[in-house]
PDB file of C-alpha atoms in Angstrom:
ATOM      1  CA  MET A   1       0.000  -0.001   0.000  1.00 92.00           C
ATOM      2  CA  ALA A   2       1.276   3.483  -0.870  1.00 91.00           C
ATOM      3  CA  ARG A   3       1.474   5.986   1.980  1.00 90.00           C
ATOM      4  CA  VAL A   4       1.274   9.769   1.774  1.00 81.00           C
ATOM      5  CA  ILE A   5       4.104  11.351   3.742  1.00 81.00           C
ATOM      6  CA  GLY A   6       2.987  14.966   3.341  1.00 80.00           C
ATOM      7  CA  ILE A   7       1.420  17.487   1.038  1.00 82.00           C
ATOM      8  CA  ASP A   8       4.057  18.850  -1.309  1.00 86.00           C
ATOM      9  CA  HIS A   9       2.127  21.803  -2.711  1.00 88.00           C
ATOM     10  CA  LEU A  10      -1.174  23.305  -3.670  1.00 89.00           C
ATOM     11  CA  VAL A  11      -2.035  25.856  -6.352  1.00 93.00           C
ATOM     12  CA  ILE A  12      -4.662  28.573  -6.048  1.00 93.00           C
ATOM     13  CA  ARG A  13      -5.963  30.319  -9.167  1.00 94.00           C
ATOM     14  CA  VAL A  14      -6.217  34.103  -8.885  1.00 95.00           C
ATOM     15  CA  ALA A  15      -7.972  36.833 -10.879  1.00 95.00           C
ATOM     16  CA  ASP A  16      -5.244  39.508 -10.731  1.00 96.00           C
ATOM     17  CA  TYR A  17      -1.851  37.826 -10.628  1.00 97.00           C
ATOM     18  CA  ALA A  18       0.245  40.892  -9.691  1.00 97.00           C
ATOM     19  CA  ARG A  19      -2.133  41.944  -6.897  1.00 97.00           C
ATOM     20  CA  SER A  20      -2.254  38.423  -5.475  1.00 97.00           C
ATOM     21  CA  ARG A  21       1.518  37.930  -5.779  1.00 98.00           C
ATOM     22  CA  ASP A  22       2.037  41.104  -3.719  1.00 98.00           C
ATOM     23  CA  PHE A  23      -0.504  39.951  -1.119  1.00 98.00           C
ATOM     24  CA  TYR A  24       1.069  36.504  -0.792  1.00 98.00           C
ATOM     25  CA  ASP A  25       4.598  37.951  -0.740  1.00 98.00           C
ATOM     26  CA  LYS A  26       3.565  39.907   2.372  1.00 98.00           C
ATOM     27  CA  VAL A  27       1.529  37.239   4.168  1.00 98.00           C
ATOM     28  CA  LEU A  28       3.706  34.265   3.317  1.00 98.00           C
ATOM     29  CA  GLY A  29       6.840  36.302   4.002  1.00 98.00           C
ATOM     30  CA  PHE A  30       5.483  37.054   7.474  1.00 98.00           C
ATOM     31  CA  LEU A  31       4.845  33.324   7.940  1.00 97.00           C
ATOM     32  CA  GLY A  32       8.433  32.402   7.023  1.00 96.00           C
ATOM     33  CA  PHE A  33       7.988  31.480   3.354  1.00 97.00           C
ATOM     34  CA  LYS A  34      10.199  32.792   0.568  1.00 97.00           C
ATOM     35  CA  ARG A  35       9.143  33.166  -3.035  1.00 98.00           C
ATOM     36  CA  LYS A  36      11.253  30.489  -4.676  1.00 97.00           C
ATOM     37  CA  TYR A  37       9.772  30.241  -8.156  1.00 97.00           C
ATOM     38  CA  GLU A  38       8.139  32.490 -10.712  1.00 97.00           C
ATOM     39  CA  PHE A  39       7.238  31.423 -14.226  1.00 95.00           C
ATOM     40  CA  GLY A  40       5.158  33.955 -16.158  1.00 95.00           C
ATOM     41  CA  ASP A  41       1.882  34.232 -14.257  1.00 96.00           C
ATOM     42  CA  THR A  42       2.700  31.496 -11.715  1.00 97.00           C
ATOM     43  CA  ALA A  43       4.632  31.847  -8.451  1.00 98.00           C
ATOM     44  CA  GLY A  44       5.571  29.456  -5.659  1.00 97.00           C
ATOM     45  CA  TRP A  45       6.669  30.089  -2.075  1.00 97.00           C
ATOM     46  CA  SER A  46       8.400  27.606   0.226  1.00 96.00           C
ATOM     47  CA  ASN A  47       9.101  27.371   3.928  1.00 94.00           C
ATOM     48  CA  GLY A  48      11.419  24.401   3.400  1.00 92.00           C
ATOM     49  CA  LYS A  49       8.632  21.880   3.920  1.00 89.00           C
ATOM     50  CA  THR A  50       5.565  23.077   1.998  1.00 90.00           C
ATOM     51  CA  LEU A  51       5.136  24.818  -1.346  1.00 94.00           C
ATOM     52  CA  PHE A  52       2.267  27.265  -1.831  1.00 95.00           C
ATOM     53  CA  TRP A  53       1.568  28.340  -5.433  1.00 96.00           C
ATOM     54  CA  ILE A  54      -0.667  30.828  -7.183  1.00 96.00           C
ATOM     55  CA  ALA A  55      -1.413  30.968 -10.888  1.00 96.00           C
ATOM     56  CA  ALA A  56      -3.529  33.328 -12.949  1.00 96.00           C
ATOM     57  CA  ALA A  57      -6.994  32.052 -13.758  1.00 93.00           C
ATOM     58  CA  ASP A  58      -7.785  31.616 -17.435  1.00 92.00           C
ATOM     59  CA  ALA A  59     -10.177  33.939 -19.295  1.00 92.00           C
ATOM     60  CA  LYS A  60     -13.252  31.843 -18.478  1.00 92.00           C
ATOM     61  CA  GLY A  61     -12.205  31.542 -14.837  1.00 86.00           C
ATOM     62  CA  LYS A  62     -11.946  35.314 -14.549  1.00 86.00           C
ATOM     63  CA  THR A  63     -15.591  35.739 -15.581  1.00 87.00           C
ATOM     64  CA  HIS A  64     -16.848  34.817 -12.106  1.00 84.00           C
ATOM     65  CA  LYS A  65     -15.593  35.514  -8.609  1.00 83.00           C
ATOM     66  CA  TYR A  66     -14.562  32.921  -6.087  1.00 82.00           C
ATOM     67  CA  ARG A  67     -17.527  31.911  -3.961  1.00 81.00           C
ATOM     68  CA  LYS A  68     -17.207  29.825  -0.816  1.00 80.00           C
ATOM     69  CA  GLY A  69     -19.756  27.064  -1.231  1.00 83.00           C
ATOM     70  CA  ASP A  70     -18.963  26.238  -4.847  1.00 83.00           C
ATOM     71  CA  ILE A  71     -17.473  22.868  -5.676  1.00 80.00           C
ATOM     72  CA  GLY A  72     -13.729  22.971  -5.169  1.00 82.00           C
ATOM     73  CA  PHE A  73     -11.377  24.630  -2.769  1.00 81.00           C
ATOM     74  CA  HIS A  74     -12.879  25.905   0.500  1.00 84.00           C
ATOM     75  CA  HIS A  75      -9.963  27.248   2.539  1.00 88.00           C
ATOM     76  CA  TYR A  76      -6.366  26.685   3.555  1.00 91.00           C
ATOM     77  CA  ALA A  77      -5.191  26.571   7.178  1.00 93.00           C
ATOM     78  CA  PHE A  78      -1.611  27.300   8.209  1.00 95.00           C
ATOM     79  CA  GLU A  79      -0.734  25.561  11.477  1.00 95.00           C
ATOM     80  CA  LEU A  80       1.302  27.894  13.663  1.00 96.00           C
ATOM     81  CA  ALA A  81       3.487  27.156  16.691  1.00 95.00           C
ATOM     82  CA  SER A  82       1.690  29.225  19.336  1.00 95.00           C
ATOM     83  CA  ARG A  83      -1.267  31.421  20.188  1.00 95.00           C
ATOM     84  CA  LYS A  84       1.204  34.295  20.277  1.00 96.00           C
ATOM     85  CA  ASP A  85       2.010  33.617  16.598  1.00 97.00           C
ATOM     86  CA  VAL A  86      -1.707  33.674  15.730  1.00 97.00           C
ATOM     87  CA  ASP A  87      -2.027  37.015  17.551  1.00 97.00           C
ATOM     88  CA  ALA A  88       1.047  38.384  15.748  1.00 98.00           C
ATOM     89  CA  LEU A  89      -0.411  37.427  12.364  1.00 98.00           C
ATOM     90  CA  GLY A  90      -3.732  39.032  13.319  1.00 98.00           C
ATOM     91  CA  ALA A  91      -1.900  42.268  14.175  1.00 98.00           C
ATOM     92  CA  PHE A  92       0.098  42.063  10.913  1.00 98.00           C
ATOM     93  CA  LEU A  93      -3.089  41.613   8.866  1.00 98.00           C
ATOM     94  CA  ALA A  94      -4.752  44.578  10.581  1.00 98.00           C
ATOM     95  CA  LYS A  95      -1.665  46.787  10.189  1.00 98.00           C
ATOM     96  CA  ASN A  96      -1.552  45.976   6.468  1.00 98.00           C
ATOM     97  CA  GLU A  97      -5.313  46.576   6.081  1.00 97.00           C
ATOM     98  CA  MET A  98      -5.966  43.013   4.951  1.00 98.00           C
ATOM     99  CA  THR A  99      -9.451  41.545   5.329  1.00 98.00           C
ATOM    100  CA  VAL A 100      -9.853  39.723   8.644  1.00 98.00           C
ATOM    101  CA  VAL A 101     -13.046  37.650   8.716  1.00 97.00           C
ATOM    102  CA  ASP A 102     -12.718  36.476  12.329  1.00 97.00           C
ATOM    103  CA  PRO A 103     -10.047  37.934  14.651  1.00 98.00           C
ATOM    104  CA  PRO A 104      -7.640  35.859  16.721  1.00 98.00           C
ATOM    105  CA  GLY A 105      -9.609  33.895  19.275  1.00 96.00           C
ATOM    106  CA  GLU A 106     -10.949  30.556  20.412  1.00 95.00           C
ATOM    107  CA  TYR A 107     -13.194  28.705  17.974  1.00 95.00           C
ATOM    108  CA  TYR A 108     -14.717  25.229  18.288  1.00 91.00           C
ATOM    109  CA  GLY A 109     -13.787  25.096  21.993  1.00 89.00           C
ATOM    110  CA  ARG A 110     -10.909  26.332  24.137  1.00 89.00           C
ATOM    111  CA  GLU A 111      -8.218  24.294  22.380  1.00 92.00           C
ATOM    112  CA  TYR A 112      -8.639  25.706  18.877  1.00 95.00           C
ATOM    113  CA  TYR A 113      -7.166  29.195  18.471  1.00 96.00           C
ATOM    114  CA  ALA A 114      -7.250  30.847  15.038  1.00 97.00           C
ATOM    115  CA  VAL A 115      -7.512  33.922  12.869  1.00 98.00           C
ATOM    116  CA  TYR A 116      -9.477  33.828   9.594  1.00 97.00           C
ATOM    117  CA  PHE A 117      -8.767  36.158   6.689  1.00 97.00           C
ATOM    118  CA  THR A 118      -9.210  36.378   2.930  1.00 96.00           C
ATOM    119  CA  ASP A 119      -6.945  36.924  -0.038  1.00 96.00           C
ATOM    120  CA  PRO A 120      -7.724  39.584  -2.687  1.00 96.00           C
ATOM    121  CA  ASP A 121     -10.168  37.217  -4.440  1.00 95.00           C
ATOM    122  CA  GLY A 122     -12.048  36.411  -1.237  1.00 93.00           C
ATOM    123  CA  MET A 123     -10.406  32.983  -0.776  1.00 93.00           C
ATOM    124  CA  LYS A 124     -10.614  32.136   2.912  1.00 95.00           C
ATOM    125  CA  LEU A 125      -7.342  31.523   4.709  1.00 96.00           C
ATOM    126  CA  GLU A 126      -6.735  30.570   8.313  1.00 96.00           C
ATOM    127  CA  ALA A 127      -3.843  30.412  10.746  1.00 97.00           C
ATOM    128  CA  MET A 128      -4.420  28.192  13.747  1.00 96.00           C
ATOM    129  CA  ILE A 129      -3.078  26.077  16.563  1.00 95.00           C
ATOM    130  CA  TRP A 130      -4.568  23.210  18.560  1.00 93.00           C
ATOM    131  CA  ALA A 131      -3.434  24.203  22.049  1.00 83.00           C
ATOM    132  CA  PRO A 132      -5.296  24.976  25.233  1.00 77.00           C
ATOM    133  CA  PRO A 133      -4.639  28.343  26.833  1.00 76.00           C
ATOM    134  CA  LYS A 134      -1.707  28.388  29.209  1.00 76.00           C
ATOM    135  CA  LYS A 135      -2.713  27.900  32.811  1.00 73.00           C
ATOM    136  CA  THR A 136      -2.278  30.919  35.019  1.00 69.00           C
ATOM    137  CA  LYS A 137      -1.022  30.564  38.535  1.00 68.00           C
ATOM    138  CA  ARG A 138      -3.523  31.304  41.263  1.00 67.00           C
ATOM    139  CA  ARG A 139      -2.498  33.471  44.147  1.00 65.00           C
TER     140      ARG A 139
END
């Protein structure tokens, strides 16, 4: 039996390649990725483990906007190392006037901490961690 050992990459189609490349340069750069590849209207970023690509949509694809609920891609979640990292990304997104759908906080119970945001086409992105809040010492 074959066994998947990881996800090598994914590709997201975008309406305005230059606008999206600039957005992902900022966000992915903040998350520790570097743009490693660019071929015409396609770019790929790597953090040494995962590749994240964008490519321009074709003419027919550009005739309609991305809509959550359609068949296909729903969202991408970046797993971060700490709640502090989720908070830092939330602050970065706000400082750069990027669209935050749901601010850093607990979702789905106390152990799931995330921030939800969208790219220029409205594609939902998430940064999260499965970690309960740190216990505070009682006096």
